[in-house]
Tab-separated table of C-alpha atoms in Angstrom:
chain	number	residue	atom	x	y	z
C	1	MET	CA	-0.367	-0.160	-0.007
C	2	ASN	CA	1.696	3.612	-0.788
C	3	TRP	CA	-0.477	5.463	1.320
C	4	ARG	CA	0.889	8.949	-0.367
C	5	THR	CA	-0.639	7.874	-4.014
C	6	HIS	CA	-3.513	5.716	-2.727
C	7	THR	CA	-5.215	7.596	0.303
C	8	ASP	CA	-8.837	8.477	-0.212
C	9	TYR	CA	-8.879	11.845	1.433
C	10	ARG	CA	-12.601	13.120	0.685
C	11	VAL	CA	-13.979	12.185	4.025
C	12	TYR	CA	-10.838	12.998	6.565
C	13	LEU	CA	-12.163	12.190	9.988
C	14	VAL	CA	-10.321	13.894	12.907
C	15	THR	CA	-10.631	12.340	16.032
C	16	ASP	CA	-11.465	13.831	19.657
C	17	ARG	CA	-12.663	11.251	22.098
C	18	ASP	CA	-13.835	13.919	24.364
C	19	LEU	CA	-16.772	14.277	21.983
C	20	CYS	CA	-17.451	10.432	20.980
C	21	LEU	CA	-20.693	10.488	23.496
C	22	GLY	CA	-19.078	7.578	25.740
C	23	ARG	CA	-18.159	5.353	22.561
C	24	SER	CA	-14.802	3.954	22.217
C	25	LEU	CA	-12.478	6.020	19.576
C	26	GLU	CA	-12.451	2.385	17.467
C	27	ASP	CA	-16.089	1.808	17.404
C	28	VAL	CA	-16.635	5.744	16.037
C	29	THR	CA	-13.868	5.088	13.663
C	30	LEU	CA	-14.826	1.947	11.974
C	31	ALA	CA	-18.291	3.063	11.612
C	32	ALA	CA	-16.949	6.020	9.842
C	33	VAL	CA	-14.830	3.990	7.559
C	34	ARG	CA	-17.961	2.012	6.656
C	35	GLY	CA	-19.573	5.336	5.657
C	36	GLY	CA	-16.649	5.813	3.491
C	37	ALA	CA	-14.024	7.954	5.457
C	38	GLY	CA	-10.577	7.399	3.833
C	39	ALA	CA	-8.262	8.751	6.386
C	40	VAL	CA	-8.217	8.977	9.959
C	41	GLN	CA	-6.129	11.353	12.403
C	42	LEU	CA	-5.644	10.675	15.888
C	43	ARG	CA	-5.747	13.995	17.698
C	44	GLU	CA	-4.714	13.750	21.611
C	45	LYS	CA	-3.947	16.778	23.686
C	46	HIS	CA	-4.148	15.154	26.940
C	47	ALA	CA	-3.109	11.561	27.073
C	48	SER	CA	0.008	10.293	28.371
C	49	SER	CA	2.909	9.347	25.406
C	50	ARG	CA	2.365	5.977	26.676
C	51	GLU	CA	-1.730	6.063	26.443
C	52	PHE	CA	-1.140	7.687	22.986
C	53	LEU	CA	0.899	5.318	21.509
C	54	ALA	CA	-1.601	2.473	22.813
C	55	LEU	CA	-4.309	4.540	20.917
C	56	ALA	CA	-2.287	5.032	17.843
C	57	LYS	CA	-1.415	1.079	17.700
C	58	ALA	CA	-5.056	-0.051	18.046
C	59	LEU	CA	-6.140	2.159	15.247
C	60	VAL	CA	-3.635	1.188	13.169
C	61	SER	CA	-4.233	-2.619	13.651
C	62	ARG	CA	-7.807	-1.837	12.969
C	63	LEU	CA	-8.161	0.640	9.992
C	64	GLN	CA	-4.730	0.408	7.851
C	65	PRO	CA	-5.556	-3.234	7.062
C	66	LEU	CA	-8.640	-1.792	5.471
C	67	GLY	CA	-6.870	0.698	3.456
C	68	VAL	CA	-7.534	3.589	5.485
C	69	PRO	CA	-3.876	5.515	6.750
C	70	VAL	CA	-3.955	6.579	10.430
C	71	ILE	CA	-2.301	9.863	10.445
C	72	VAL	CA	-1.028	11.131	14.010
C	73	ASN	CA	-1.124	14.719	14.989
C	74	ASP	CA	1.985	16.190	16.312
C	75	ARG	CA	4.158	13.338	17.376
C	76	ALA	CA	6.317	11.678	14.987
C	77	ASP	CA	7.572	9.168	17.608
C	78	ILE	CA	4.186	8.080	18.205
C	79	ALA	CA	3.578	7.767	14.752
C	80	LEU	CA	6.886	5.939	13.860
C	81	ALA	CA	6.313	3.567	17.160
C	82	ALA	CA	2.845	2.784	16.295
C	83	GLY	CA	3.714	2.334	12.462
C	84	ALA	CA	1.136	5.164	11.393
C	85	ALA	CA	0.825	6.077	7.902
C	86	GLY	CA	1.441	9.461	8.422
C	87	LEU	CA	1.865	12.659	10.711
C	88	HIS	CA	-0.104	15.808	10.741
C	89	VAL	CA	1.705	19.194	11.970
C	90	GLY	CA	0.645	22.417	12.550
C	91	GLN	CA	2.255	25.712	12.796
C	92	SER	CA	3.560	25.183	16.019
C	93	ASP	CA	4.559	21.365	15.735
C	94	LEU	CA	7.700	19.864	14.266
C	95	PRO	CA	8.463	22.107	10.972
C	96	PRO	CA	7.626	20.163	8.038
C	97	GLU	CA	10.876	19.258	6.964
C	98	ASP	CA	11.759	17.536	10.302
C	99	ALA	CA	8.655	15.566	9.834
C	100	ARG	CA	9.417	14.640	6.371
C	101	ARG	CA	12.945	13.357	7.472
C	102	LEU	CA	12.048	11.683	10.670
C	103	MET	CA	8.829	9.769	8.632
C	104	GLY	CA	10.817	8.952	5.573
C	105	PRO	CA	10.082	9.421	1.943
C	106	ASP	CA	6.978	7.114	1.951
C	107	ALA	CA	5.021	8.511	4.831
C	108	ILE	CA	2.126	11.253	5.001
C	109	VAL	CA	2.752	14.195	5.713
C	110	GLY	CA	0.132	17.093	6.251
C	111	LEU	CA	-0.076	20.596	7.456
C	112	SER	CA	-2.317	23.010	8.614
C	113	VAL	CA	-2.226	26.262	7.334
C	114	GLU	CA	-4.102	29.359	8.765
C	115	THR	CA	-3.352	32.581	6.408
C	116	ARG	CA	-2.902	32.743	2.617
C	117	GLU	CA	1.115	33.331	3.366
C	118	GLU	CA	1.228	30.071	5.175
C	119	LEU	CA	-0.472	28.592	2.237
C	120	LEU	CA	1.637	29.876	-0.033
C	121	ASP	CA	5.056	29.169	1.875
C	122	ALA	CA	3.689	25.519	2.453
C	123	GLU	CA	4.623	24.643	-1.717
C	124	ARG	CA	8.145	24.531	-0.464
C	125	PHE	CA	7.654	21.425	1.690
C	126	ASP	CA	7.395	17.956	0.327
C	127	ILE	CA	4.123	17.766	2.322
C	128	ASP	CA	0.717	15.711	1.030
C	129	TYR	CA	-1.621	18.283	1.645
C	130	VAL	CA	-2.692	21.430	3.426
C	131	GLY	CA	-5.578	21.621	6.122
C	132	LEU	CA	-6.946	24.941	5.907
C	133	SER	CA	-8.439	25.701	9.207
C	134	PRO	CA	-10.738	26.902	10.158
C	135	ILE	CA	-12.862	27.332	7.333
C	136	PHE	CA	-15.811	28.515	8.969
C	137	ALA	CA	-16.105	29.690	12.987
C	138	THR	CA	-16.075	26.742	15.105
C	139	PRO	CA	-15.714	26.073	18.933
C	140	THR	CA	-13.739	22.799	18.535
C	141	LYS	CA	-10.265	24.692	18.131
C	142	THR	CA	-10.054	27.782	19.834
C	143	ASP	CA	-6.583	28.800	19.052
C	144	THR	CA	-7.253	29.458	15.532
C	145	LEU	CA	-7.300	32.600	13.398
C	146	GLU	CA	-9.874	34.385	11.029
C	147	PRO	CA	-11.885	31.607	9.255
C	148	TRP	CA	-10.690	31.111	5.537
C	149	GLY	CA	-14.470	31.389	4.246
C	150	LEU	CA	-15.431	29.983	1.176
C	151	ASP	CA	-14.179	32.965	-0.725
C	152	GLY	CA	-10.960	32.075	0.809
C	153	LEU	CA	-11.290	28.802	-0.120
C	154	ARG	CA	-11.823	29.670	-3.655
C	155	TRP	CA	-8.516	31.987	-3.451
C	156	ALA	CA	-6.798	28.859	-2.108
C	157	ARG	CA	-7.569	26.681	-5.305
C	158	ALA	CA	-7.150	29.425	-7.584
C	159	HIS	CA	-3.290	30.191	-6.009
C	160	SER	CA	-2.165	26.623	-4.395
C	161	PRO	CA	-1.651	23.422	-6.149
C	162	LEU	CA	-1.766	21.678	-3.034
C	163	ARG	CA	-4.221	19.004	-1.714
C	164	LEU	CA	-6.697	21.129	0.195
C	165	VAL	CA	-8.210	19.733	3.218
C	166	ALA	CA	-11.195	21.568	4.580
C	167	ILE	CA	-11.413	21.480	8.523
C	168	GLY	CA	-13.321	23.561	10.966
C	169	GLY	CA	-17.259	23.853	10.998
C	170	VAL	CA	-17.589	21.305	8.296
C	171	HIS	CA	-21.021	19.364	8.118
C	172	GLY	CA	-23.295	17.700	6.074
C	173	ASP	CA	-25.580	20.939	5.054
C	174	ASN	CA	-22.418	22.789	3.989
C	175	ALA	CA	-20.582	20.359	2.993
C	176	ALA	CA	-21.651	20.433	-1.370
C	177	ASP	CA	-20.809	24.233	-0.821
C	178	VAL	CA	-17.221	23.675	0.413
C	179	VAL	CA	-16.456	21.006	-2.210
C	180	GLU	CA	-18.080	23.260	-4.867
C	181	ALA	CA	-15.594	26.141	-3.551
C	182	GLY	CA	-12.676	23.963	-4.412
C	183	ALA	CA	-11.923	21.603	-1.637
C	184	HIS	CA	-10.391	18.346	-2.342
C	185	SER	CA	-11.072	17.000	1.357
C	186	LEU	CA	-13.481	17.580	4.227
C	187	ALA	CA	-12.155	17.061	7.413
C	188	VAL	CA	-14.426	16.805	10.303
C	189	VAL	CA	-14.294	16.025	14.208
C	190	SER	CA	-17.422	16.597	16.058
C	191	GLU	CA	-19.777	16.091	12.844
C	192	ILE	CA	-18.602	12.382	12.846
C	193	CYS	CA	-17.441	11.713	16.556
C	194	SER	CA	-20.244	13.443	18.068
C	195	SER	CA	-23.103	12.164	15.314
C	196	PRO	CA	-25.574	9.502	16.964
C	197	ASP	CA	-24.747	7.778	13.725
C	198	PRO	CA	-21.288	8.480	12.394
C	199	GLU	CA	-21.713	6.105	9.354
C	200	ASN	CA	-24.332	7.780	7.852
C	201	ALA	CA	-22.222	11.012	8.805
C	202	ALA	CA	-19.683	10.101	7.134
C	203	ARG	CA	-21.954	8.763	4.060
C	204	ARG	CA	-23.567	11.979	3.803
C	205	LEU	CA	-20.123	14.074	3.417
C	206	LEU	CA	-19.094	11.556	1.044
C	207	ALA	CA	-22.250	12.442	-0.911
C	208	ALA	CA	-21.105	15.946	-1.296
C	209	PHE	CA	-18.453	14.856	-4.134
C	210	ARG	CA	-21.011	13.568	-6.552
D	1	MET	CA	32.003	10.380	20.616
D	2	ASN	CA	30.352	7.464	21.988
D	3	TRP	CA	28.034	8.526	24.524
D	4	ARG	CA	26.784	5.430	25.951
D	5	THR	CA	30.293	4.749	27.243
D	6	HIS	CA	31.885	8.405	27.610
D	7	THR	CA	29.258	10.467	29.603
D	8	ASP	CA	29.980	11.567	32.745
D	9	TYR	CA	26.698	11.075	34.800
D	10	ARG	CA	27.966	11.807	38.467
D	11	VAL	CA	25.957	15.390	37.942
D	12	TYR	CA	23.227	15.522	35.790
D	13	LEU	CA	21.182	18.732	35.542
D	14	VAL	CA	17.430	18.242	34.393
D	15	THR	CA	16.036	21.355	33.492
D	16	ASP	CA	13.431	23.503	34.194
D	17	ARG	CA	12.898	27.163	32.765
D	18	ASP	CA	10.695	28.098	35.345
D	19	LEU	CA	13.031	28.075	37.708
D	20	CYS	CA	16.065	29.422	36.382
D	21	LEU	CA	15.500	33.170	38.006
D	22	GLY	CA	14.911	35.070	34.558
D	23	ARG	CA	18.306	33.475	33.174
D	24	SER	CA	18.313	31.830	29.819
D	25	LEU	CA	18.445	27.936	29.825
D	26	GLU	CA	21.641	28.115	27.691
D	27	ASP	CA	23.406	30.376	30.544
D	28	VAL	CA	22.635	28.294	33.356
D	29	THR	CA	23.406	24.879	31.688
D	30	LEU	CA	26.750	26.291	30.583
D	31	ALA	CA	27.567	27.740	34.312
D	32	ALA	CA	26.314	24.092	35.366
D	33	VAL	CA	29.053	22.213	32.741
D	34	ARG	CA	31.873	24.668	33.719
D	35	GLY	CA	31.266	23.476	37.156
D	36	GLY	CA	31.521	19.928	36.141
D	37	ALA	CA	27.716	18.888	35.154
D	38	GLY	CA	28.563	16.082	32.791
D	39	ALA	CA	24.870	15.564	31.386
D	40	VAL	CA	21.720	17.761	30.855
D	41	GLN	CA	18.089	16.371	30.516
D	42	LEU	CA	15.804	18.887	28.864
D	43	ARG	CA	12.563	18.829	30.115
D	44	GLU	CA	9.832	20.982	28.950
D	45	LYS	CA	6.148	20.180	29.992
D	46	HIS	CA	4.496	23.181	28.456
D	47	ALA	CA	6.472	24.209	25.209
D	48	SER	CA	4.922	23.569	21.498
D	49	SER	CA	6.785	20.925	19.974
D	50	ARG	CA	8.434	23.463	17.711
D	51	GLU	CA	9.764	25.641	20.784
D	52	PHE	CA	10.528	22.597	22.565
D	53	LEU	CA	12.740	21.388	19.136
D	54	ALA	CA	14.369	24.966	18.880
D	55	LEU	CA	15.453	24.623	22.475
D	56	ALA	CA	16.878	21.345	22.001
D	57	LYS	CA	18.813	22.505	19.122
D	58	ALA	CA	20.043	25.250	20.638
D	59	LEU	CA	21.379	22.936	23.438
D	60	VAL	CA	22.598	20.470	21.379
D	61	SER	CA	24.582	23.050	19.412
D	62	ARG	CA	26.037	24.556	22.825
D	63	LEU	CA	26.806	21.621	24.606
D	64	GLN	CA	27.631	18.358	22.827
D	65	PRO	CA	30.793	20.083	21.030
D	66	LEU	CA	31.644	20.047	24.862
D	67	GLY	CA	31.275	16.330	25.345
D	68	VAL	CA	28.227	16.808	27.269
D	69	PRO	CA	25.187	14.904	25.763
D	70	VAL	CA	21.624	16.375	25.745
D	71	ILE	CA	19.008	13.879	26.996
D	72	VAL	CA	15.386	15.147	25.760
D	73	ASN	CA	12.483	13.849	28.019
D	74	ASP	CA	9.908	11.797	26.685
D	75	ARG	CA	9.851	13.034	23.316
D	76	ALA	CA	12.121	11.236	20.718
D	77	ASP	CA	11.075	12.819	17.905
D	78	ILE	CA	12.613	16.287	19.325
D	79	ALA	CA	15.601	14.062	20.308
D	80	LEU	CA	15.981	12.464	16.573
D	81	ALA	CA	15.142	15.881	15.166
D	82	ALA	CA	17.673	17.901	17.312
D	83	GLY	CA	20.109	15.520	17.065
D	84	ALA	CA	20.595	15.167	20.940
D	85	ALA	CA	22.447	12.173	22.070
D	86	GLY	CA	19.547	10.732	24.193
D	87	LEU	CA	15.954	10.384	25.647
D	88	HIS	CA	14.647	9.851	28.727
D	89	VAL	CA	11.371	8.017	29.513
D	90	GLY	CA	8.959	7.662	32.425
D	91	GLN	CA	6.941	5.291	33.321
D	92	SER	CA	3.836	7.166	31.371
D	93	ASP	CA	5.907	7.942	28.346
D	94	LEU	CA	7.292	5.583	25.355
D	95	PRO	CA	7.903	2.193	26.370
D	96	PRO	CA	11.740	1.828	26.655
D	97	GLU	CA	11.720	-0.669	23.746
D	98	ASP	CA	9.962	1.441	21.704
D	99	ALA	CA	12.386	4.403	22.713
D	100	ARG	CA	15.532	2.233	21.949
D	101	ARG	CA	14.054	1.420	18.791
D	102	LEU	CA	13.512	4.878	17.264
D	103	MET	CA	16.615	6.436	19.119
D	104	GLY	CA	18.644	3.789	17.504
D	105	PRO	CA	21.837	1.704	19.353
D	106	ASP	CA	24.072	4.238	20.091
D	107	ALA	CA	21.995	6.925	22.029
D	108	ILE	CA	21.418	6.834	25.849
D	109	VAL	CA	18.321	5.899	26.780
D	110	GLY	CA	17.368	6.480	30.391
D	111	LEU	CA	14.103	5.274	32.178
D	112	SER	CA	12.487	6.828	35.625
D	113	VAL	CA	11.924	3.730	38.085
D	114	GLU	CA	9.799	4.988	41.226
D	115	THR	CA	8.940	1.474	43.107
D	116	ARG	CA	11.388	-1.486	43.466
D	117	GLU	CA	9.138	-3.650	41.170
D	118	GLU	CA	9.947	-1.067	38.710
D	119	LEU	CA	13.767	-0.979	39.153
D	120	LEU	CA	13.957	-4.713	38.935
D	121	ASP	CA	11.634	-4.749	35.664
D	122	ALA	CA	14.072	-2.249	34.092
D	123	GLU	CA	16.632	-4.882	33.974
D	124	ARG	CA	15.136	-6.212	30.941
D	125	PHE	CA	15.778	-3.236	28.775
D	126	ASP	CA	18.308	-1.946	26.837
D	127	ILE	CA	18.737	0.996	28.766
D	128	ASP	CA	21.833	3.090	29.908
D	129	TYR	CA	20.589	4.188	33.767
D	130	VAL	CA	17.732	4.537	35.891
D	131	GLY	CA	16.405	7.444	37.817
D	132	LEU	CA	15.393	6.551	40.844
D	133	SER	CA	12.446	9.183	41.699
D	134	PRO	CA	12.367	10.471	43.891
D	135	ILE	CA	15.043	10.160	46.600
D	136	PHE	CA	13.357	12.531	48.978
D	137	ALA	CA	10.206	14.169	49.156
D	138	THR	CA	10.391	17.510	46.652
D	139	PRO	CA	7.789	20.234	45.437
D	140	THR	CA	9.393	19.729	41.687
D	141	LYS	CA	7.675	16.585	40.857
D	142	THR	CA	4.201	16.266	42.233
D	143	ASP	CA	3.112	12.976	40.431
D	144	THR	CA	5.589	10.829	42.009
D	145	LEU	CA	5.151	8.157	44.902
D	146	GLU	CA	6.901	7.347	48.116
D	147	PRO	CA	10.375	8.485	48.240
D	148	TRP	CA	13.280	6.041	47.827
D	149	GLY	CA	15.113	7.459	51.124
D	150	LEU	CA	18.358	6.241	51.507
D	151	ASP	CA	17.595	2.995	52.347
D	152	GLY	CA	15.780	2.280	49.550
D	153	LEU	CA	18.694	3.554	47.570
D	154	ARG	CA	21.265	0.866	49.363
D	155	TRP	CA	18.599	-1.542	48.548
D	156	ALA	CA	18.460	-0.501	44.966
D	157	ARG	CA	22.317	-0.836	44.867
D	158	ALA	CA	22.297	-4.392	46.462
D	159	HIS	CA	19.617	-5.451	44.124
D	160	SER	CA	19.934	-3.903	40.721
D	161	PRO	CA	23.198	-3.900	38.339
D	162	LEU	CA	22.166	-0.860	36.830
D	163	ARG	CA	23.602	2.807	36.603
D	164	LEU	CA	21.532	4.659	39.603
D	165	VAL	CA	20.700	8.189	38.885
D	166	ALA	CA	19.617	9.759	42.314
D	167	ILE	CA	16.863	12.499	41.812
D	168	GLY	CA	14.451	14.280	43.802
D	169	GLY	CA	15.379	16.718	46.775
D	170	VAL	CA	19.142	16.107	46.329
D	171	HIS	CA	21.238	19.030	47.171
D	172	GLY	CA	24.493	20.111	48.146
D	173	ASP	CA	24.301	18.984	51.901
D	174	ASN	CA	22.974	15.737	51.442
D	175	ALA	CA	24.914	15.006	48.051
D	176	ALA	CA	27.750	12.912	49.852
D	177	ASP	CA	25.016	10.752	51.855
D	178	VAL	CA	23.462	9.946	48.730
D	179	VAL	CA	26.745	8.844	46.821
D	180	GLU	CA	27.633	6.804	50.169
D	181	ALA	CA	24.215	5.150	49.911
D	182	GLY	CA	25.182	3.933	46.644
D	183	ALA	CA	23.773	6.594	43.660
D	184	HIS	CA	26.354	6.537	40.621
D	185	SER	CA	24.768	10.157	39.840
D	186	LEU	CA	22.946	12.980	41.323
D	187	ALA	CA	20.511	14.434	39.394
D	188	VAL	CA	18.759	18.020	40.342
D	189	VAL	CA	16.763	20.483	38.856
D	190	SER	CA	16.396	23.429	41.300
D	191	GLU	CA	19.508	22.906	43.298
D	192	ILE	CA	21.276	24.196	40.117
D	193	CYS	CA	18.494	25.810	38.077
D	194	SER	CA	17.730	27.983	40.766
D	195	SER	CA	20.987	28.873	42.432
D	196	PRO	CA	22.318	32.221	42.167
D	197	ASP	CA	25.524	30.349	41.479
D	198	PRO	CA	25.060	27.213	39.089
D	199	GLU	CA	28.661	26.684	38.302
D	200	ASN	CA	29.504	26.195	42.057
D	201	ALA	CA	26.241	24.320	42.976
D	202	ALA	CA	27.224	21.878	40.416
D	203	ARG	CA	30.855	21.989	41.602
D	204	ARG	CA	29.671	21.138	45.269
D	205	LEU	CA	27.553	18.169	44.002
D	206	LEU	CA	30.959	16.714	42.101
D	207	ALA	CA	32.624	17.244	45.530
D	208	ALA	CA	30.473	14.417	46.944
D	209	PHE	CA	32.022	11.947	44.907
D	210	ARG	CA	35.851	12.607	46.281
């Protein structure tokens, strides 16, 4: 499996255990994959390293045999130790060059960009996608800047050759607009994690690409 | 430089920027090295990954040419990206096997042990030392268990072949007792970081080995 060329990013689940309504991350994630999620980012802000690694290993063993890459947020060591397919870094995380060097040439590396300058600058890195964050205002991430909006997304599509992952405030009702504005991928947290039916939530997002 | 065979652990500085009285970590660390500190652990609990990496790179470039290894706490990715000589892990961090595998056969890997069971269990790992924590009660770390005490340290020396790094409540006045009880290494945070004269603080600790 060559993750860099064969990953289906259209519906990209970013995890948040606190939002899973008491269900396990594995259950929610597997349901989302049944509904069409093609990539999963494991994000843990509070877990110890050992707990984070155990979660990553569990997801890797369940998802990657299904052709769905696990992309670890921020921690290249956790990604490497778990055998995860990729790493996602933000602007305060490891610089993309270091991320690529540690992860090797075959891993997925993604980068969050919050401004037009960061988007244009991202072209110089060997990365697989940029996460435009946030598209809309959202309570999930509190440390982000001005939303891109649909106009910003159109601008990004017109000015960057990179794969654009739209994240932040994306849900079933605006998904078609986000795709129409230029997103290659819809990344969601609560839309799937907090859905009473994660499989159907993923399926609805995937339908926005038709 | 073979760090695993040539490191002088007798005075082992563990950093805490919050305790440096407004001085830079580099200044405090270099003073400690002049006083005889032979190993430095970079511990950062609040910094972003990018900031942590920048600090690690700065220390590596200043200390390692002097023959003093930088040992990064918890984050193997930061250690690898910075070219640090080693990694220190606790019982909630990466398991020592994963730490060794990521860091490679030539890196220093250290492990914290807080109980006799953990100390005996540590023998099965390819590690360079164990940090017995805490030797005495201390306000620096709040998440630790019962102190080892001098009797516990003597027990450790009698029952384990591993290099014993004593940490927690060690200072100039009890250093000779700690060495006499079996410690191969005195690890300190505030004793050096918060000293008005870090060089002399390190020198006093080193004198405990004579």
